[in-house]
Each structure stands twice: as C-alpha cells, then as structure tokens.
Short mmCIF file of C-alpha atoms and ligand atoms in Angstrom, two decimals:
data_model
loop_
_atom_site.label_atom_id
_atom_site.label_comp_id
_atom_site.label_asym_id
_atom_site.label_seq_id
_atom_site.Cartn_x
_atom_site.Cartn_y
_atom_site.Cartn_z
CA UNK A 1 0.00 0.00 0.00
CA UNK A 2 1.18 3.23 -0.90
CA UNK A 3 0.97 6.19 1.44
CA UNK A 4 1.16 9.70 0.17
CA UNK A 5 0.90 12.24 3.28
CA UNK A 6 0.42 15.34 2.30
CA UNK A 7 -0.11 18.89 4.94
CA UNK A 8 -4.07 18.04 5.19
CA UNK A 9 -4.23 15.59 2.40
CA UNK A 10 -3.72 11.56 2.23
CA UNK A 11 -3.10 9.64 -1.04
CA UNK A 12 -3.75 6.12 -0.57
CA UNK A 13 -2.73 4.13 -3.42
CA UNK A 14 -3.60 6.97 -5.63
CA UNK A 15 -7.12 7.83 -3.34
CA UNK A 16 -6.69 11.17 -2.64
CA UNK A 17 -8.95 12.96 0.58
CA UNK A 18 -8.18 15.02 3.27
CA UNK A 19 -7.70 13.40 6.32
CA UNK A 20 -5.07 12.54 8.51
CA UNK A 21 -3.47 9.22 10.00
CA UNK A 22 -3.94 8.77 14.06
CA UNK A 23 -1.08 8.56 16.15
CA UNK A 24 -2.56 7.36 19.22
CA UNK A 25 -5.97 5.89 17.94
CA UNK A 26 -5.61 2.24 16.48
CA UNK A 27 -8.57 0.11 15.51
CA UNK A 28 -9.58 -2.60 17.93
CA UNK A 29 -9.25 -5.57 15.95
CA UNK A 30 -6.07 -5.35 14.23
CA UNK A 31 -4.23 -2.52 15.91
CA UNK A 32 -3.06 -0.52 12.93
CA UNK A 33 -3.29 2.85 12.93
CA UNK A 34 -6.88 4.60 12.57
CA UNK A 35 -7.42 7.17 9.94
CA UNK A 36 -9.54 10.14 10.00
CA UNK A 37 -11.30 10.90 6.94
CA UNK A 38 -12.31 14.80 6.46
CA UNK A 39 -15.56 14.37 4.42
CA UNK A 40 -17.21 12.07 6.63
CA UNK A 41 -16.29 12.95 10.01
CA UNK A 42 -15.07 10.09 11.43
CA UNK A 43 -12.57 7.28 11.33
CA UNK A 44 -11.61 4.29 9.68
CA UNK A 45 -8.67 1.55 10.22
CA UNK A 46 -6.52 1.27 6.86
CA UNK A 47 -5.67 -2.16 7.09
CA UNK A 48 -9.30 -2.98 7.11
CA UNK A 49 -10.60 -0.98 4.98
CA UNK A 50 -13.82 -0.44 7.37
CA UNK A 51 -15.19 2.05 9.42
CA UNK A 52 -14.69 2.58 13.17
CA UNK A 53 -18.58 3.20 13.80
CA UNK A 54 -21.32 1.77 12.04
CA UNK A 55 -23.84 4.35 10.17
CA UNK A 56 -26.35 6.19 11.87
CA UNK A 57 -29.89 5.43 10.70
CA UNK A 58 -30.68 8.96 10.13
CA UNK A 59 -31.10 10.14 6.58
CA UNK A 60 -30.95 14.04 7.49
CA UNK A 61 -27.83 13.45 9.44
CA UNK A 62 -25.30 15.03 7.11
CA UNK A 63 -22.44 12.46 6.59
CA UNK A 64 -23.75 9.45 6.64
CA UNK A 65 -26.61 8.73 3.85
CA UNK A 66 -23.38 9.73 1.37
CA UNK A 67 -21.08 7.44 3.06
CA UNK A 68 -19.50 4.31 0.73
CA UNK A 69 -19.66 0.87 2.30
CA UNK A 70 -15.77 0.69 2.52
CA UNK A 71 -13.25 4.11 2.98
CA UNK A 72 -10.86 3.10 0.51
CA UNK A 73 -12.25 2.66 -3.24
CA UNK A 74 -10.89 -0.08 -5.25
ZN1 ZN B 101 -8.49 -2.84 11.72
#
C-alpha cells in the first residue's frame, strides 16, 4: 500500500482525501493505525478498509446517507 501524506491531504494508493493518520488511535481488531477521513467525520482503520462506527440510521444526518460501504475505493 502506498501512502502519500500530504499537509491536510492523504493519497492512498492513488485515493486522494483530506484526512489525517492517528497517532494514538488504532482500531480494535487489528491494531493498525486509525485514519480520519475529512468528508465524513469520522474514522476508519486502513488495514481494514472499514469504518470505526457503524452508520447512523438517520437520513438528514449530514455524513452518513453519502457514506460508501468501505473508505478506501478499489
Ligand atoms: Zn483494523
């Protein structure tokens, strides 16, 4: 996997968002580093390509009705 980090920008294997890599936040099941992803407000580990939280169930709650099934698109 190829990590491009930029001042508030990531490129992950040529996926480019603003967000930022976690220092001291690591997902639960497999310890790698969590990342926090601009657009959707929240956080997702890299190595699983899955979000931290699951989505809300409200469809006038901003971020989530637009949010893909997986972070990372393939
Ligand atoms: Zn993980």
């Amino acid at each position: 996997m190829k990590i491009v980090e930029g001042d508030r920008k990531l490129i992950i294997d040529g996926f480019e968002f603003y967000g930022k890599i976690q220092q001291t936040n690591f997902c639960k099941q497999c310890k790698s580093n969590l990342v926090f992803f601009d657009k959707f407000d929240t956080y997702f580990c890299l190595k699983g390509n899955s979000w931290t939280d699951s989505k809300c169930s409200d469809p006038h709650w901003k971020y989530c009705p637009s949010r893909p099934e997986y972070p990372l698109l393939h």
